Amino acid sequence: MSSLSNPKAVWFLGAPVSKAIAITAVVTYIVAEMNKMHQALIFDTTKIFDHAQFYRIFVCNLTFGSMGELIFGLLALCPLLRRFEREMGSRKFGAFIVYTSILSTVMELLFFNIFFDIERYSGPYPQLGAVLGLFHKFTPRMHPKFFGVLGYDFSEKSIIYGLCAQVILSGGLSTITPTFFGFISGMLAVKWSETELPDFVYTIAGLIGKVITDDAPAVMMSRSVQRGGANRTRRAPTGTRAAAPPAQPPRPPQPPPEEAIAQLTSMGFDRESVIRALQQTDNNIEAAANRLLMG
């Protein structure tokens, strides 16, 4: 069934950068597995500097080193990538990924070459750390007591943290370190992403992206037409005129609850902007947070 008739087939709709990262990880893993090339993807500063294997700097983040890491890594990475690309926009999010990758790579080169002479497993761990940082800072807790364990309450965000921890801790220092540097780079690159990449980069990306970009399903595209037809005033029988329903006075907006205001102001937004965003979104905390993030 084509994606035009199956809305579920366009999971990456509105997130071409995220889809490109996921496809690259899968395809590169298959190629590396078939040709036994996983060792060539490892971030090894000794081979980079002593043997001039500088290509490792560019390929170490393409894919994971094992099938388990690939499955759990994409399960943790893709939802976060898609979410923040849709919120930031593909151009800004693409710049964010580029800046984060460059900064984290520089940090890794200095750290592994000066302090620890160990090999780093291949995989987009810096990118995972970057979007995890966005998730930690900008995603509010909708249900602070989502579930409890041994008397401790956990929010719904703990599920994402747990899945990411499974991936981040899988290789010890060689996976924790790049994720940590990605987390720091992501926090620094949020403001930098306001500066977009040169236009030729987007032109090239647009040409390549035509192959993988999803079109909106016909079912989704027709909803506005269906809603428009349903809202049309039905024609009254000949010789009669339909009585207009009495106008209802608008309900006064509910004042935002103090808990929601405190939750959003704790993320760094000023109180007036928070109250205004909550009023515009009918006191929906997540929608208000998205509005504040988009400016």
PDB file of C-alpha atoms in Angstrom:
ATOM      1  CA  MET A   1       0.000   0.000   0.000  1.00  0.00           C
ATOM      2  CA  SER A   2       1.431   3.380  -0.910  1.00  0.00           C
ATOM      3  CA  SER A   3       2.099   6.110   1.591  1.00  0.00           C
ATOM      4  CA  LEU A   4      -0.643   8.197   0.001  1.00  0.00           C
ATOM      5  CA  SER A   5      -3.285   5.735   1.148  1.00  0.00           C
ATOM      6  CA  ASN A   6      -1.672   4.766   4.435  1.00  0.00           C
ATOM      7  CA  PRO A   7      -1.125   7.631   6.901  1.00  0.00           C
ATOM      8  CA  LYS A   8       0.992   5.415   9.160  1.00  0.00           C
ATOM      9  CA  ALA A   9       3.568   5.060   6.372  1.00  0.00           C
ATOM     10  CA  VAL A  10       4.629   8.694   6.746  1.00  0.00           C
ATOM     11  CA  TRP A  11       5.984   8.575  10.281  1.00  0.00           C
ATOM     12  CA  PHE A  12       8.802  10.923   9.252  1.00  0.00           C
ATOM     13  CA  LEU A  13       6.431  13.422   7.636  1.00  0.00           C
ATOM     14  CA  GLY A  14       7.857  16.902   8.205  1.00  0.00           C
ATOM     15  CA  ALA A  15      11.216  15.518   9.372  1.00  0.00           C
ATOM     16  CA  PRO A  16      13.423  14.779   6.314  1.00  0.00           C
ATOM     17  CA  VAL A  17      16.678  15.334   8.231  1.00  0.00           C
ATOM     18  CA  SER A  18      15.646  12.785  10.844  1.00  0.00           C
ATOM     19  CA  LYS A  19      14.664  10.308   8.150  1.00  0.00           C
ATOM     20  CA  ALA A  20      18.005  10.790   6.375  1.00  0.00           C
ATOM     21  CA  ILE A  21      19.897  10.087   9.609  1.00  0.00           C
ATOM     22  CA  ALA A  22      17.883   6.906  10.243  1.00  0.00           C
ATOM     23  CA  ILE A  23      18.263   5.623   6.668  1.00  0.00           C
ATOM     24  CA  THR A  24      22.004   6.365   6.726  1.00  0.00           C
ATOM     25  CA  ALA A  25      22.419   4.411   9.953  1.00  0.00           C
ATOM     26  CA  VAL A  26      20.588   1.356   8.588  1.00  0.00           C
ATOM     27  CA  VAL A  27      22.231   1.342   5.149  1.00  0.00           C
ATOM     28  CA  THR A  28      25.727   1.937   6.554  1.00  0.00           C
ATOM     29  CA  TYR A  29      25.255  -0.860   9.069  1.00  0.00           C
ATOM     30  CA  ILE A  30      24.219  -3.304   6.334  1.00  0.00           C
ATOM     31  CA  VAL A  31      27.209  -2.344   4.167  1.00  0.00           C
ATOM     32  CA  ALA A  32      29.619  -2.555   7.117  1.00  0.00           C
ATOM     33  CA  GLU A  33      28.195  -5.920   8.196  1.00  0.00           C
ATOM     34  CA  MET A  34      28.406  -7.405   4.710  1.00  0.00           C
ATOM     35  CA  ASN A  35      31.987  -6.242   4.216  1.00  0.00           C
ATOM     36  CA  LYS A  36      33.196  -6.688   7.827  1.00  0.00           C
ATOM     37  CA  MET A  37      34.030  -2.986   8.038  1.00  0.00           C
ATOM     38  CA  HIS A  38      32.872  -2.104  11.554  1.00  0.00           C
ATOM     39  CA  GLN A  39      36.436  -1.745  12.803  1.00  0.00           C
ATOM     40  CA  ALA A  40      37.057   0.897  10.127  1.00  0.00           C
ATOM     41  CA  LEU A  41      34.280   3.057  11.594  1.00  0.00           C
ATOM     42  CA  ILE A  42      35.642   3.202  15.153  1.00  0.00           C
ATOM     43  CA  PHE A  43      36.771   6.584  16.469  1.00  0.00           C
ATOM     44  CA  ASP A  44      40.423   5.736  17.244  1.00  0.00           C
ATOM     45  CA  THR A  45      42.649   8.787  17.816  1.00  0.00           C
ATOM     46  CA  THR A  46      45.801   6.687  17.517  1.00  0.00           C
ATOM     47  CA  LYS A  47      44.930   5.631  13.983  1.00  0.00           C
ATOM     48  CA  ILE A  48      43.571   9.073  13.161  1.00  0.00           C
ATOM     49  CA  PHE A  49      46.751  10.960  14.066  1.00  0.00           C
ATOM     50  CA  ASP A  50      49.517   8.329  13.833  1.00  0.00           C
ATOM     51  CA  HIS A  51      48.251   6.616  10.666  1.00  0.00           C
ATOM     52  CA  ALA A  52      46.550   9.639   9.076  1.00  0.00           C
ATOM     53  CA  GLN A  53      43.183   7.844   8.921  1.00  0.00           C
ATOM     54  CA  PHE A  54      41.270  11.113   9.060  1.00  0.00           C
ATOM     55  CA  TYR A  55      38.222   9.588   7.374  1.00  0.00           C
ATOM     56  CA  ARG A  56      37.300   8.074  10.760  1.00  0.00           C
ATOM     57  CA  ILE A  57      36.362  11.557  11.976  1.00  0.00           C
ATOM     58  CA  PHE A  58      33.594  11.712   9.366  1.00  0.00           C
ATOM     59  CA  VAL A  59      32.285   8.122   9.426  1.00  0.00           C
ATOM     60  CA  CYS A  60      32.335   7.320  13.149  1.00  0.00           C
ATOM     61  CA  ASN A  61      28.832   8.755  13.689  1.00  0.00           C
ATOM     62  CA  LEU A  62      27.131   7.099  10.734  1.00  0.00           C
ATOM     63  CA  THR A  63      25.922   3.869  12.336  1.00  0.00           C
ATOM     64  CA  PHE A  64      26.099   1.672  15.426  1.00  0.00           C
ATOM     65  CA  GLY A  65      28.489  -1.205  15.926  1.00  0.00           C
ATOM     66  CA  SER A  66      26.040  -4.046  16.589  1.00  0.00           C
ATOM     67  CA  MET A  67      22.493  -5.057  15.758  1.00  0.00           C
ATOM     68  CA  GLY A  68      21.334  -4.538  19.342  1.00  0.00           C
ATOM     69  CA  GLU A  69      22.795  -1.046  19.459  1.00  0.00           C
ATOM     70  CA  LEU A  70      21.228  -0.251  16.095  1.00  0.00           C
ATOM     71  CA  ILE A  71      17.734  -1.327  17.167  1.00  0.00           C
ATOM     72  CA  PHE A  72      17.707   0.300  20.591  1.00  0.00           C
ATOM     73  CA  GLY A  73      19.688   3.289  19.344  1.00  0.00           C
ATOM     74  CA  LEU A  74      17.171   4.102  16.620  1.00  0.00           C
ATOM     75  CA  LEU A  75      14.255   3.470  18.998  1.00  0.00           C
ATOM     76  CA  ALA A  76      15.710   6.097  21.319  1.00  0.00           C
ATOM     77  CA  LEU A  77      17.032   8.507  18.681  1.00  0.00           C
ATOM     78  CA  CYS A  78      14.352   8.713  15.991  1.00  0.00           C
ATOM     79  CA  PRO A  79      11.395   9.942  18.100  1.00  0.00           C
ATOM     80  CA  LEU A  80      13.543  12.703  19.585  1.00  0.00           C
ATOM     81  CA  LEU A  81      14.969  13.711  16.208  1.00  0.00           C
ATOM     82  CA  ARG A  82      11.525  13.823  14.614  1.00  0.00           C
ATOM     83  CA  ARG A  83       9.955  15.768  17.461  1.00  0.00           C
ATOM     84  CA  PHE A  84      12.518  18.564  17.586  1.00  0.00           C
ATOM     85  CA  GLU A  85      12.881  18.819  13.810  1.00  0.00           C
ATOM     86  CA  ARG A  86       9.138  19.416  13.552  1.00  0.00           C
ATOM     87  CA  GLU A  87       9.314  22.044  16.285  1.00  0.00           C
ATOM     88  CA  MET A  88      12.439  23.832  15.030  1.00  0.00           C
ATOM     89  CA  GLY A  89      11.956  23.391  11.295  1.00  0.00           C
ATOM     90  CA  SER A  90      14.223  21.346   9.024  1.00  0.00           C
ATOM     91  CA  ARG A  91      16.582  24.206   8.114  1.00  0.00           C
ATOM     92  CA  LYS A  92      17.213  25.241  11.694  1.00  0.00           C
ATOM     93  CA  PHE A  93      17.346  21.633  12.920  1.00  0.00           C
ATOM     94  CA  GLY A  94      19.807  20.697  10.171  1.00  0.00           C
ATOM     95  CA  ALA A  95      22.063  23.558  11.242  1.00  0.00           C
ATOM     96  CA  PHE A  96      21.718  22.402  14.851  1.00  0.00           C
ATOM     97  CA  ILE A  97      22.860  18.859  13.934  1.00  0.00           C
ATOM     98  CA  VAL A  98      25.829  20.156  11.912  1.00  0.00           C
ATOM     99  CA  TYR A  99      27.021  22.537  14.622  1.00  0.00           C
ATOM    100  CA  THR A 100      26.555  19.888  17.305  1.00  0.00           C
ATOM    101  CA  SER A 101      28.495  17.286  15.306  1.00  0.00           C
ATOM    102  CA  ILE A 102      31.426  19.623  14.663  1.00  0.00           C
ATOM    103  CA  LEU A 103      31.684  20.832  18.255  1.00  0.00           C
ATOM    104  CA  SER A 104      31.369  17.381  19.809  1.00  0.00           C
ATOM    105  CA  THR A 105      33.954  15.948  17.405  1.00  0.00           C
ATOM    106  CA  VAL A 106      36.469  18.614  18.405  1.00  0.00           C
ATOM    107  CA  MET A 107      35.814  17.838  22.078  1.00  0.00           C
ATOM    108  CA  GLU A 108      36.263  14.119  21.469  1.00  0.00           C
ATOM    109  CA  LEU A 109      39.532  14.599  19.596  1.00  0.00           C
ATOM    110  CA  LEU A 110      40.971  16.621  22.458  1.00  0.00           C
ATOM    111  CA  PHE A 111      39.623  14.363  25.201  1.00  0.00           C
ATOM    112  CA  PHE A 112      40.555  10.972  23.747  1.00  0.00           C
ATOM    113  CA  ASN A 113      43.951  12.162  22.515  1.00  0.00           C
ATOM    114  CA  ILE A 114      45.019  13.939  25.704  1.00  0.00           C
ATOM    115  CA  PHE A 115      43.317  12.159  28.603  1.00  0.00           C
ATOM    116  CA  PHE A 116      42.194   8.682  27.516  1.00  0.00           C
ATOM    117  CA  ASP A 117      43.792   6.735  24.702  1.00  0.00           C
ATOM    118  CA  ILE A 118      40.836   4.398  24.091  1.00  0.00           C
ATOM    119  CA  GLU A 119      38.741   3.487  21.107  1.00  0.00           C
ATOM    120  CA  ARG A 120      35.250   4.933  20.847  1.00  0.00           C
ATOM    121  CA  TYR A 121      32.486   2.731  19.459  1.00  0.00           C
ATOM    122  CA  SER A 122      30.937   3.958  16.251  1.00  0.00           C
ATOM    123  CA  GLY A 123      27.434   5.396  16.389  1.00  0.00           C
ATOM    124  CA  PRO A 124      25.555   8.722  16.457  1.00  0.00           C
ATOM    125  CA  TYR A 125      26.018   9.058  20.201  1.00  0.00           C
ATOM    126  CA  PRO A 126      26.792  12.813  20.058  1.00  0.00           C
ATOM    127  CA  GLN A 127      23.554  13.397  18.151  1.00  0.00           C
ATOM    128  CA  LEU A 128      21.660  11.327  20.727  1.00  0.00           C
ATOM    129  CA  GLY A 129      23.182  13.409  23.511  1.00  0.00           C
ATOM    130  CA  ALA A 130      22.273  16.650  21.726  1.00  0.00           C
ATOM    131  CA  VAL A 131      18.568  15.870  21.274  1.00  0.00           C
ATOM    132  CA  LEU A 132      18.442  14.328  24.747  1.00  0.00           C
ATOM    133  CA  GLY A 133      19.647  17.680  26.042  1.00  0.00           C
ATOM    134  CA  LEU A 134      16.814  19.426  24.203  1.00  0.00           C
ATOM    135  CA  PHE A 135      14.373  16.902  25.624  1.00  0.00           C
ATOM    136  CA  HIS A 136      15.675  17.401  29.150  1.00  0.00           C
ATOM    137  CA  LYS A 137      15.592  21.202  29.015  1.00  0.00           C
ATOM    138  CA  PHE A 138      12.566  22.047  26.904  1.00  0.00           C
ATOM    139  CA  THR A 139      10.090  19.185  27.339  1.00  0.00           C
ATOM    140  CA  PRO A 140       7.873  19.691  30.403  1.00  0.00           C
ATOM    141  CA  ARG A 141       6.777  16.862  32.670  1.00  0.00           C
ATOM    142  CA  MET A 142       3.089  16.367  31.959  1.00  0.00           C
ATOM    143  CA  HIS A 143       2.602  13.683  34.624  1.00  0.00           C
ATOM    144  CA  PRO A 144       5.127  14.015  37.495  1.00  0.00           C
ATOM    145  CA  LYS A 145       3.689  10.894  39.162  1.00  0.00           C
ATOM    146  CA  PHE A 146       3.270   8.737  36.074  1.00  0.00           C
ATOM    147  CA  PHE A 147       4.409   5.614  37.942  1.00  0.00           C
ATOM    148  CA  GLY A 148       6.176   4.735  41.154  1.00  0.00           C
ATOM    149  CA  VAL A 149       8.926   2.302  42.151  1.00  0.00           C
ATOM    150  CA  LEU A 150       9.878   1.557  45.775  1.00  0.00           C
ATOM    151  CA  GLY A 151       8.166   4.699  46.966  1.00  0.00           C
ATOM    152  CA  TYR A 152       9.755   6.990  44.357  1.00  0.00           C
ATOM    153  CA  ASP A 153       7.618   8.766  41.775  1.00  0.00           C
ATOM    154  CA  PHE A 154       8.686   9.067  38.146  1.00  0.00           C
ATOM    155  CA  SER A 155       7.258  11.140  35.303  1.00  0.00           C
ATOM    156  CA  GLU A 156       6.495   9.972  31.777  1.00  0.00           C
ATOM    157  CA  LYS A 157       9.869  11.388  30.713  1.00  0.00           C
ATOM    158  CA  SER A 158      11.552   8.593  32.694  1.00  0.00           C
ATOM    159  CA  ILE A 159      10.587   6.115  29.962  1.00  0.00           C
ATOM    160  CA  ILE A 160      12.632   8.058  27.398  1.00  0.00           C
ATOM    161  CA  TYR A 161      15.503   8.443  29.855  1.00  0.00           C
ATOM    162  CA  GLY A 162      15.481   4.716  30.552  1.00  0.00           C
ATOM    163  CA  LEU A 163      15.565   3.782  26.872  1.00  0.00           C
ATOM    164  CA  CYS A 164      18.377   6.242  26.191  1.00  0.00           C
ATOM    165  CA  ALA A 165      20.327   4.970  29.211  1.00  0.00           C
ATOM    166  CA  GLN A 166      20.169   1.457  27.773  1.00  0.00           C
ATOM    167  CA  VAL A 167      22.004   2.720  24.692  1.00  0.00           C
ATOM    168  CA  ILE A 168      24.330   5.218  26.362  1.00  0.00           C
ATOM    169  CA  LEU A 169      25.633   2.777  28.976  1.00  0.00           C
ATOM    170  CA  SER A 170      26.048  -0.130  26.561  1.00  0.00           C
ATOM    171  CA  GLY A 171      29.739   0.531  25.876  1.00  0.00           C
ATOM    172  CA  GLY A 172      30.925   2.142  29.082  1.00  0.00           C
ATOM    173  CA  LEU A 173      33.153   5.196  28.693  1.00  0.00           C
ATOM    174  CA  SER A 174      33.393   4.752  24.930  1.00  0.00           C
ATOM    175  CA  THR A 175      29.662   5.473  24.574  1.00  0.00           C
ATOM    176  CA  ILE A 176      29.075   7.652  27.649  1.00  0.00           C
ATOM    177  CA  THR A 177      31.788  10.147  26.678  1.00  0.00           C
ATOM    178  CA  PRO A 178      30.561  11.041  23.160  1.00  0.00           C
ATOM    179  CA  THR A 179      26.985  11.268  24.446  1.00  0.00           C
ATOM    180  CA  PHE A 180      28.110  13.635  27.195  1.00  0.00           C
ATOM    181  CA  PHE A 181      29.963  15.842  24.717  1.00  0.00           C
ATOM    182  CA  GLY A 182      26.918  15.759  22.448  1.00  0.00           C
ATOM    183  CA  PHE A 183      24.752  16.878  25.378  1.00  0.00           C
ATOM    184  CA  ILE A 184      27.031  19.856  26.054  1.00  0.00           C
ATOM    185  CA  SER A 185      27.308  20.689  22.349  1.00  0.00           C
ATOM    186  CA  GLY A 186      23.532  20.585  21.980  1.00  0.00           C
ATOM    187  CA  MET A 187      23.063  23.099  24.786  1.00  0.00           C
ATOM    188  CA  LEU A 188      25.617  25.417  23.174  1.00  0.00           C
ATOM    189  CA  ALA A 189      24.307  24.972  19.633  1.00  0.00           C
ATOM    190  CA  VAL A 190      20.686  25.910  20.377  1.00  0.00           C
ATOM    191  CA  LYS A 191      21.454  29.590  19.885  1.00  0.00           C
ATOM    192  CA  TRP A 192      23.928  28.939  17.063  1.00  0.00           C
ATOM    193  CA  SER A 193      21.246  27.156  15.046  1.00  0.00           C
ATOM    194  CA  GLU A 194      19.586  30.542  14.540  1.00  0.00           C
ATOM    195  CA  THR A 195      22.408  31.110  12.032  1.00  0.00           C
ATOM    196  CA  GLU A 196      21.503  28.888   9.110  1.00  0.00           C
ATOM    197  CA  LEU A 197      23.952  27.118   6.857  1.00  0.00           C
ATOM    198  CA  PRO A 198      24.908  28.539   3.442  1.00  0.00           C
ATOM    199  CA  ASP A 199      22.165  28.355   0.813  1.00  0.00           C
ATOM    200  CA  PHE A 200      24.068  25.914  -1.409  1.00  0.00           C
ATOM    201  CA  VAL A 201      23.960  23.366   1.434  1.00  0.00           C
ATOM    202  CA  TYR A 202      20.163  23.515   1.503  1.00  0.00           C
ATOM    203  CA  THR A 203      20.043  23.376  -2.297  1.00  0.00           C
ATOM    204  CA  ILE A 204      22.079  20.161  -2.376  1.00  0.00           C
ATOM    205  CA  ALA A 205      20.134  18.723   0.539  1.00  0.00           C
ATOM    206  CA  GLY A 206      16.874  19.571  -1.218  1.00  0.00           C
ATOM    207  CA  LEU A 207      17.936  17.697  -4.359  1.00  0.00           C
ATOM    208  CA  ILE A 208      18.896  14.643  -2.337  1.00  0.00           C
ATOM    209  CA  GLY A 209      15.861  14.961  -0.082  1.00  0.00           C
ATOM    210  CA  LYS A 210      13.397  14.642  -2.964  1.00  0.00           C
ATOM    211  CA  VAL A 211      14.134  10.926  -2.966  1.00  0.00           C
ATOM    212  CA  ILE A 212      13.203  10.393   0.704  1.00  0.00           C
ATOM    213  CA  THR A 213      10.777  13.222   1.484  1.00  0.00           C
ATOM    214  CA  ASP A 214       7.273  12.013   2.323  1.00  0.00           C
ATOM    215  CA  ASP A 215       4.157  13.546   0.828  1.00  0.00           C
ATOM    216  CA  ALA A 216       1.138  14.116   3.027  1.00  0.00           C
ATOM    217  CA  PRO A 217      -1.334  11.222   2.683  1.00  0.00           C
ATOM    218  CA  ALA A 218      -4.461  11.849   0.684  1.00  0.00           C
ATOM    219  CA  VAL A 219      -6.508  11.074   3.797  1.00  0.00           C
ATOM    220  CA  MET A 220      -4.792  13.871   5.716  1.00  0.00           C
ATOM    221  CA  MET A 221      -4.916  16.323   2.804  1.00  0.00           C
ATOM    222  CA  SER A 222      -8.645  15.779   2.362  1.00  0.00           C
ATOM    223  CA  ARG A 223      -9.564  16.449   5.989  1.00  0.00           C
ATOM    224  CA  SER A 224      -9.709  20.194   5.494  1.00  0.00           C
ATOM    225  CA  VAL A 225     -11.981  19.697   2.489  1.00  0.00           C
ATOM    226  CA  GLN A 226     -14.219  17.376   4.499  1.00  0.00           C
ATOM    227  CA  ARG A 227     -14.375  19.809   7.384  1.00  0.00           C
ATOM    228  CA  GLY A 228     -15.157  22.646   5.007  1.00  0.00           C
ATOM    229  CA  GLY A 229     -18.033  20.682   3.439  1.00  0.00           C
ATOM    230  CA  ALA A 230     -19.438  19.694   6.819  1.00  0.00           C
ATOM    231  CA  ASN A 231     -19.421  23.291   8.032  1.00  0.00           C
ATOM    232  CA  ARG A 232     -21.285  24.693   5.079  1.00  0.00           C
ATOM    233  CA  THR A 233     -24.768  25.991   5.824  1.00  0.00           C
ATOM    234  CA  ARG A 234     -27.342  23.567   4.528  1.00  0.00           C
ATOM    235  CA  ARG A 235     -29.718  25.034   1.983  1.00  0.00           C
ATOM    236  CA  ALA A 236     -33.188  25.521   3.384  1.00  0.00           C
ATOM    237  CA  PRO A 237     -36.230  24.189   1.493  1.00  0.00           C
ATOM    238  CA  THR A 238     -37.706  26.462  -1.160  1.00  0.00           C
ATOM    239  CA  GLY A 239     -39.747  29.282   0.275  1.00  0.00           C
ATOM    240  CA  THR A 240     -38.322  28.981   3.777  1.00  0.00           C
ATOM    241  CA  ARG A 241     -35.288  30.444   5.452  1.00  0.00           C
ATOM    242  CA  ALA A 242     -33.235  28.604   8.030  1.00  0.00           C
ATOM    243  CA  ALA A 243     -33.397  30.249  11.408  1.00  0.00           C
ATOM    244  CA  ALA A 244     -30.023  31.440  12.632  1.00  0.00           C
ATOM    245  CA  PRO A 245     -29.037  29.896  15.952  1.00  0.00           C
ATOM    246  CA  PRO A 246     -28.882  32.357  18.811  1.00  0.00           C
ATOM    247  CA  ALA A 247     -25.427  33.776  19.383  1.00  0.00           C
ATOM    248  CA  GLN A 248     -23.739  32.355  22.422  1.00  0.00           C
ATOM    249  CA  PRO A 249     -21.584  34.691  24.482  1.00  0.00           C
ATOM    250  CA  PRO A 250     -17.943  33.584  24.473  1.00  0.00           C
ATOM    251  CA  ARG A 251     -16.823  31.822  27.586  1.00  0.00           C
ATOM    252  CA  PRO A 252     -14.191  33.700  29.555  1.00  0.00           C
ATOM    253  CA  PRO A 253     -10.804  31.925  29.369  1.00  0.00           C
ATOM    254  CA  GLN A 254      -9.816  29.917  32.403  1.00  0.00           C
ATOM    255  CA  PRO A 255      -6.883  31.458  34.278  1.00  0.00           C
ATOM    256  CA  PRO A 256      -3.707  29.383  33.941  1.00  0.00           C
ATOM    257  CA  PRO A 257      -3.042  27.231  37.018  1.00  0.00           C
ATOM    258  CA  GLU A 258      -0.060  28.204  39.118  1.00  0.00           C
ATOM    259  CA  GLU A 259       1.446  24.712  38.773  1.00  0.00           C
ATOM    260  CA  ALA A 260       1.596  25.099  34.981  1.00  0.00           C
ATOM    261  CA  ILE A 261       3.072  28.588  35.299  1.00  0.00           C
ATOM    262  CA  ALA A 262       5.732  27.375  37.743  1.00  0.00           C
ATOM    263  CA  GLN A 263       6.588  24.404  35.529  1.00  0.00           C
ATOM    264  CA  LEU A 264       7.210  26.579  32.462  1.00  0.00           C
ATOM    265  CA  THR A 265       8.964  29.421  34.279  1.00  0.00           C
ATOM    266  CA  SER A 266      11.370  26.823  35.702  1.00  0.00           C
ATOM    267  CA  MET A 267      12.456  26.198  32.105  1.00  0.00           C
ATOM    268  CA  GLY A 268      13.712  29.773  31.864  1.00  0.00           C
ATOM    269  CA  PHE A 269      10.727  31.623  30.346  1.00  0.00           C
ATOM    270  CA  ASP A 270       9.450  34.827  31.930  1.00  0.00           C
ATOM    271  CA  ARG A 271       6.110  34.738  33.723  1.00  0.00           C
ATOM    272  CA  GLU A 272       4.233  37.089  31.379  1.00  0.00           C
ATOM    273  CA  SER A 273       5.193  35.081  28.288  1.00  0.00           C
ATOM    274  CA  VAL A 274       4.216  31.855  30.047  1.00  0.00           C
ATOM    275  CA  ILE A 275       0.778  33.171  31.031  1.00  0.00           C
ATOM    276  CA  ARG A 276       0.164  34.488  27.527  1.00  0.00           C
ATOM    277  CA  ALA A 277       1.201  31.164  25.935  1.00  0.00           C
ATOM    278  CA  LEU A 278      -1.032  29.187  28.304  1.00  0.00           C
ATOM    279  CA  GLN A 279      -4.000  31.422  27.550  1.00  0.00           C
ATOM    280  CA  GLN A 280      -3.433  30.999  23.811  1.00  0.00           C
ATOM    281  CA  THR A 281      -3.289  27.204  24.118  1.00  0.00           C
ATOM    282  CA  ASP A 282      -6.198  26.673  26.528  1.00  0.00           C
ATOM    283  CA  ASN A 283      -3.744  25.928  29.377  1.00  0.00           C
ATOM    284  CA  ASN A 284      -2.122  23.031  27.519  1.00  0.00           C
ATOM    285  CA  ILE A 285       1.379  22.879  29.022  1.00  0.00           C
ATOM    286  CA  GLU A 286       3.020  20.997  26.161  1.00  0.00           C
ATOM    287  CA  ALA A 287       1.453  23.194  23.485  1.00  0.00           C
ATOM    288  CA  ALA A 288       2.419  26.302  25.442  1.00  0.00           C
ATOM    289  CA  ALA A 289       5.993  25.048  25.757  1.00  0.00           C
ATOM    290  CA  ASN A 290       6.165  24.454  22.013  1.00  0.00           C
ATOM    291  CA  ARG A 291       4.821  27.962  21.367  1.00  0.00           C
ATOM    292  CA  LEU A 292       7.431  29.474  23.688  1.00  0.00           C
ATOM    293  CA  LEU A 293      10.229  27.485  22.040  1.00  0.00           C
ATOM    294  CA  MET A 294       9.178  28.645  18.596  1.00  0.00           C
ATOM    295  CA  GLY A 295       9.209  32.250  19.794  1.00  0.00           C
TER     296      GLY A 295
END
